XYZ file of C-alpha atoms in Angstrom:
396
model
C 35.040 99.318 78.963
C 34.701 100.010 82.779
C 31.303 98.449 83.102
C 32.189 95.212 81.494
C 35.514 95.049 83.448
C 33.548 95.571 86.770
C 30.879 92.781 85.928
C 33.799 90.381 84.965
C 35.463 91.149 88.486
C 32.148 90.474 90.109
C 31.548 87.254 88.275
C 35.068 86.132 89.164
C 34.495 86.970 92.945
C 31.365 84.989 93.231
C 32.940 81.432 93.416
C 35.574 82.977 95.967
C 32.733 84.354 98.043
C 30.438 81.382 97.721
C 33.420 79.015 98.991
C 34.401 81.346 101.755
C 30.746 81.491 102.948
C 30.454 77.742 102.722
C 33.794 77.295 104.731
C 32.824 79.598 107.446
C 29.425 77.842 107.763
C 31.091 74.565 108.104
C 33.485 75.705 110.673
C 30.556 77.189 112.773
C 28.558 74.075 112.459
C 31.505 72.194 113.760
C 32.254 74.393 116.560
C 28.423 74.255 117.440
C 28.432 70.472 117.286
C 31.737 69.866 119.340
C 29.971 71.484 122.333
C 26.970 69.229 122.252
C 27.619 65.447 122.026
C 24.069 64.743 120.871
C 24.060 67.313 118.099
C 27.456 65.902 117.011
C 26.243 62.416 116.880
C 23.023 63.516 114.924
C 24.778 65.833 112.437
C 28.082 63.711 112.091
C 27.493 62.355 108.690
C 26.275 65.565 107.269
C 29.190 67.601 108.498
C 31.609 64.903 107.317
C 30.169 64.893 103.883
C 30.187 68.651 103.794
C 33.795 68.940 104.728
C 34.668 66.184 102.266
C 33.103 68.065 99.499
C 34.897 71.379 100.595
C 38.256 69.562 100.814
C 37.810 67.828 97.417
C 36.873 71.300 95.779
C 39.735 72.868 97.276
C 42.077 70.061 96.096
C 40.602 70.337 92.553
C 41.232 74.178 92.569
C 44.878 73.773 93.879
C 45.479 71.211 91.296
C 44.178 73.260 88.342
C 46.457 76.233 89.617
C 49.352 74.160 90.116
C 49.103 72.516 86.592
C 48.743 76.084 85.050
C 51.741 77.069 86.976
C 53.921 74.168 86.015
C 52.877 74.690 82.327
C 53.953 78.314 82.376
C 57.212 77.471 84.161
C 57.990 74.818 81.699
C 57.243 77.206 78.616
C 59.480 79.904 80.537
C 56.267 82.238 80.524
C 57.236 85.920 81.666
C 56.605 86.149 85.468
C 56.263 82.064 86.008
C 59.514 82.003 88.111
C 58.479 84.879 90.422
C 54.994 83.465 90.854
C 56.504 80.160 91.888
C 58.697 81.752 94.409
C 55.826 83.851 95.761
C 53.615 80.685 96.018
C 56.244 78.690 97.808
C 56.846 81.668 100.287
C 53.142 81.920 100.899
C 52.659 78.336 101.379
C 55.708 77.995 103.900
C 54.199 81.173 105.880
C 50.958 79.447 106.082
C 51.784 75.748 106.707
C 54.915 76.361 109.136
C 52.757 78.367 111.874
C 49.661 76.192 111.350
C 51.686 73.058 111.894
C 53.103 74.199 114.939
C 49.869 75.444 116.381
C 48.254 72.113 115.348
C 50.822 70.199 117.188
C 50.515 72.251 120.540
C 46.659 72.330 120.129
C 46.451 68.407 119.931
C 48.900 68.077 122.684
C 46.894 70.550 124.800
C 43.614 68.549 124.027
C 44.997 65.190 124.908
C 46.594 66.657 128.247
C 43.267 68.670 128.917
C 41.203 65.496 128.589
C 43.614 63.268 130.539
C 43.386 65.965 133.498
C 39.831 65.361 133.845
C 40.496 61.907 134.837
C 42.842 62.446 137.898
C 43.703 59.409 139.934
C 42.868 61.151 143.031
C 39.569 62.194 141.874
C 38.625 58.581 140.751
C 39.655 57.291 144.152
C 37.965 59.822 145.922
C 34.653 59.051 143.990
C 35.107 55.204 144.517
C 35.528 56.035 148.440
C 32.291 58.161 148.600
C 30.353 55.482 146.768
C 31.841 52.730 149.038
C 31.255 54.972 152.098
C 27.613 55.708 151.137
C 26.997 51.966 150.398
C 28.644 51.054 153.738
C 26.659 53.441 155.614
C 23.560 52.278 153.922
C 24.215 48.732 154.601
C 24.958 49.334 158.051
C 21.709 51.052 158.425
C 19.754 47.925 156.892
C 21.488 45.521 159.011
C 20.468 47.771 162.108
C 16.891 47.548 160.832
C 17.140 43.873 160.276
C 18.291 43.310 163.861
C 15.324 45.442 165.214
C 12.962 43.206 163.325
C 14.592 40.004 164.621
C 14.187 41.296 168.172
C 10.727 42.389 167.294
C 9.939 38.858 165.985
C 11.144 37.333 169.437
C 9.179 39.790 171.482
C 5.895 38.950 169.378
C 6.667 35.294 169.776
C 6.845 35.454 173.522
C 3.834 37.704 173.764
C 0.416 36.419 174.902
C -2.109 35.583 172.330
C -4.598 37.928 173.279
C -1.986 40.894 173.154
C -0.770 40.578 169.570
C -2.102 43.765 168.217
C -1.015 45.854 171.135
C 2.680 44.053 170.917
C 2.625 45.143 167.233
C 1.763 48.569 168.074
C 4.430 48.864 170.684
C 7.046 47.485 168.602
C 6.389 49.646 165.685
C 6.629 52.638 167.840
C 9.707 51.637 169.597
C 11.496 50.674 166.340
C 10.499 53.740 164.110
C 8.863 51.540 161.701
C 6.036 53.009 159.436
C 4.331 49.706 159.025
C 4.567 46.244 160.886
C 2.673 43.040 159.670
C 2.446 39.559 160.681
C 2.083 37.362 157.483
C 1.266 33.628 156.910
C 3.508 31.299 155.220
C 2.396 32.370 151.801
C 2.920 36.325 152.450
C -0.689 37.255 153.173
C -1.287 39.540 156.211
C -2.794 38.155 159.316
C -2.558 41.286 161.361
C -0.734 44.568 160.835
C -0.028 47.990 162.320
C 0.415 51.196 160.528
C 1.222 54.699 161.530
C -1.344 55.775 158.967
C -4.991 55.383 160.048
C -6.519 54.651 156.511
C -3.911 52.219 155.534
C -4.943 49.125 153.787
C -3.758 45.699 154.331
C -0.345 44.876 152.966
C 0.115 43.237 149.651
C 1.239 39.701 149.365
C 4.929 39.214 149.225
C 6.279 38.500 145.938
C 7.829 35.063 145.134
C 11.491 36.261 145.179
C 11.283 37.478 148.804
C 9.539 34.275 149.840
C 12.215 32.214 148.162
C 14.981 34.050 149.904
C 13.064 33.692 153.283
C 12.965 30.021 152.713
C 16.583 29.935 151.833
C 18.264 32.353 154.286
C 15.376 33.084 156.793
C 15.542 36.752 156.332
C 15.347 39.647 153.673
C 16.313 43.351 153.714
C 16.205 45.740 150.591
C 15.264 49.281 149.481
C 12.238 49.655 147.472
C 10.250 52.625 145.987
C 7.169 53.654 147.772
C 3.884 53.519 145.888
C 3.261 57.047 146.702
C 6.001 59.231 144.780
C 6.077 61.847 147.501
C 7.267 59.309 150.136
C 10.496 58.421 148.529
C 12.197 55.131 149.515
C 11.382 52.687 152.287
C 13.396 49.705 153.598
C 11.538 46.356 153.770
C 12.736 43.959 156.458
C 11.244 40.369 156.516
C 12.124 37.675 158.922
C 10.749 34.260 159.648
C 9.224 34.072 163.152
C 11.175 31.658 165.513
C 8.011 29.173 165.915
C 10.179 26.457 167.548
C 9.751 23.016 165.755
C 8.161 24.145 162.502
C 9.913 23.890 159.160
C 10.844 27.108 157.344
C 8.037 26.954 154.840
C 5.401 26.710 157.539
C 6.670 29.539 159.714
C 4.787 32.957 160.054
C 6.571 35.941 158.747
C 7.166 39.346 160.371
C 7.325 42.377 157.948
C 8.417 45.903 158.774
C 8.671 48.963 156.639
C 11.052 51.783 157.611
C 11.073 54.913 156.022
C 14.415 56.207 154.564
C 15.186 59.987 155.064
C 14.888 61.764 152.011
C 18.380 63.406 152.459
C 19.929 60.031 152.417
C 18.423 59.209 149.324
C 19.176 62.404 147.597
C 22.754 62.229 148.683
C 23.170 58.375 147.684
C 21.656 59.299 144.154
C 24.015 62.239 143.758
C 27.064 60.147 144.540
C 25.781 57.320 142.176
C 25.205 59.923 139.379
C 28.600 61.712 139.815
C 30.327 58.140 139.629
C 28.053 57.042 136.655
C 29.033 60.351 134.859
C 32.709 59.864 135.673
C 32.606 56.254 134.395
C 30.888 57.265 131.299
C 33.601 60.062 130.568
C 36.407 57.464 131.432
C 34.841 55.091 128.819
C 34.521 57.993 126.269
C 38.004 59.201 126.858
C 39.448 57.891 123.606
C 36.453 58.801 121.468
C 36.493 62.224 122.992
C 40.270 62.750 122.065
C 39.434 61.280 118.580
C 36.557 63.566 117.930
C 38.265 66.680 119.227
C 41.442 65.859 117.288
C 39.441 64.926 114.038
C 37.590 68.401 114.419
C 40.779 70.200 114.616
C 42.526 68.318 111.782
C 39.678 69.044 109.444
C 39.491 72.675 110.462
C 43.391 72.804 109.858
C 42.961 71.216 106.383
C 40.292 73.602 105.340
C 42.423 76.510 106.493
C 45.483 75.370 104.928
C 43.979 74.365 101.569
C 42.029 77.776 101.424
C 45.644 79.482 102.181
C 47.282 77.573 99.382
C 44.623 78.488 97.151
C 44.686 82.027 98.003
C 48.385 81.872 97.451
C 48.002 81.131 93.826
C 45.635 83.963 93.378
C 47.500 86.413 95.365
C 50.920 85.471 93.752
C 49.363 85.846 90.274
C 47.809 89.111 91.040
C 51.009 90.589 92.602
C 53.164 89.383 89.679
C 50.824 90.688 86.988
C 52.054 94.111 87.038
C 55.684 93.025 86.999
C 55.025 90.391 84.195
C 53.336 93.427 82.036
C 56.482 95.612 82.917
C 58.752 92.789 81.833
C 56.667 92.393 78.492
C 57.069 96.134 77.969
C 60.793 96.205 78.687
C 61.391 93.437 76.146
C 59.294 95.445 73.423
C 61.525 98.575 74.333
C 64.735 96.520 73.883
C 63.548 95.228 70.605
C 62.521 98.754 69.373
C 58.935 98.276 69.528
C 57.695 101.338 71.090
C 54.023 101.105 69.852
C 52.957 98.315 72.237
C 50.350 99.486 74.750
C 50.222 97.837 78.242
C 46.965 96.631 79.807
C 46.649 98.870 82.712
C 42.840 98.859 83.334
C 42.901 95.664 85.421
C 45.358 96.925 88.051
C 44.726 98.861 91.203
C 45.595 102.430 92.039
C 48.683 101.453 94.125
C 52.401 101.918 93.396
C 52.703 98.985 90.967
C 49.770 100.162 89.021
C 51.167 103.729 88.934
C 54.495 102.251 87.721
C 52.805 100.346 84.929
C 50.826 103.423 83.833
C 53.967 105.479 83.886
C 55.834 102.973 81.815
C 53.240 102.841 79.399
C 52.896 106.665 79.236
C 56.829 106.801 78.628
C 56.625 104.201 75.768
C 53.959 106.246 74.249
C 55.999 109.436 74.477
C 59.024 107.521 73.079
C 57.019 106.343 70.291
C 55.629 109.799 69.623
C 59.098 111.264 69.640
C 60.355 108.570 67.395
C 57.699 109.278 65.001
C 58.499 113.004 65.175
C 62.206 112.223 64.548
C 61.274 110.058 61.664
C 59.073 112.652 60.369
C 61.943 115.354 60.627
C 64.322 112.918 59.174
C 61.964 112.393 56.033
C 61.496 116.283 55.823
C 65.415 116.635 55.836
C 65.880 114.041 53.100
C 63.225 115.551 51.107
C 65.025 119.024 51.357
C 68.439 117.385 50.587
C 66.909 115.851 47.485
C 65.305 119.128 46.318
C 68.592 121.050 47.120
C 70.517 118.445 45.084
C 68.145 118.740 42.180
C 68.477 122.735 42.324
C 72.077 122.718 42.399
C 72.187 120.248 39.583
C 70.186 122.601 37.375
C 72.371 125.612 38.487
C 75.500 123.889 37.400
C 74.027 122.982 33.978
C 73.026 126.765 33.546
C 76.525 128.235 34.387
C 78.259 125.954 31.895
C 75.969 126.818 29.150
């Protein structure tokens, strides 16, 4: 009988162990996904389906146990009232602390996320971004003024000294390249600090259109060589008195931008962009963290409630057996044997075993007393018969 009992226990534990492992796996996946937004967005649907399946399974198990307990309570089954009290007690012990912890956890999550978006930090990032832009704009305006002065100097130079004037202007201004272009943006003459530099490319239509409207252009552009970083392109129309803007020559200068300025500007812009993205995702972040915490809480509470039914039923089982045995004793039935093989070797199991042993001894004593009484009655009948025969013999 021991082997089948062990096999039955293992079979009964398999669903419990399987559900417990599934619960741990889902909680681990939620914890991992919450730390990585990309993984969470990728596996959101799968996690949601898994959690919903677990919740429905737990709700079904709780419903089955609750229906069974209600039926036993209405039928006044032995141990049903004590089981109900234990279940209610276990549920209260699980729900109340978990609810308090959930309330403060949600409040902590919301306050923690809000603390990421301090007004002073946002203002400091805005000021840093505006400062970097203002500094860069000031530097670009200074470059544009240098090119305008360069254009006046070249316009006043003698026709035969144009190359020398371009070279001198380039060295004085710190430009990497200076070029004189025609009204269509093609290079006429240029000077560069690199000896093997080819002629500049034609100006694009956007720059030419701005030149015709405003007479100048300044902007940052990436270099064709990745290792050179950014450079500032400053383009102004030559004075050329008496000529319309579309017929004037154009002076272009390329100024290298220090790599440190570009790196710092990119860092400020990147930090500000990340902050804006986090600010935009503040609500979804709160919702995702709260949803994760709520699902974990529901899974834990439903598991605790389901375990409360199983634990209460197991704790009440020895007491229920004792109540059945007590009723049998009060009704005079000493021959009923109590099932003690399913209980652990604890105090309640020892009590049930002792009670069963007591009932067996009482039944044995009752049988012996009944047997002795039967012997006495038989002897009494025998004596009465003998005495009856003796009386008849004396009278005769």
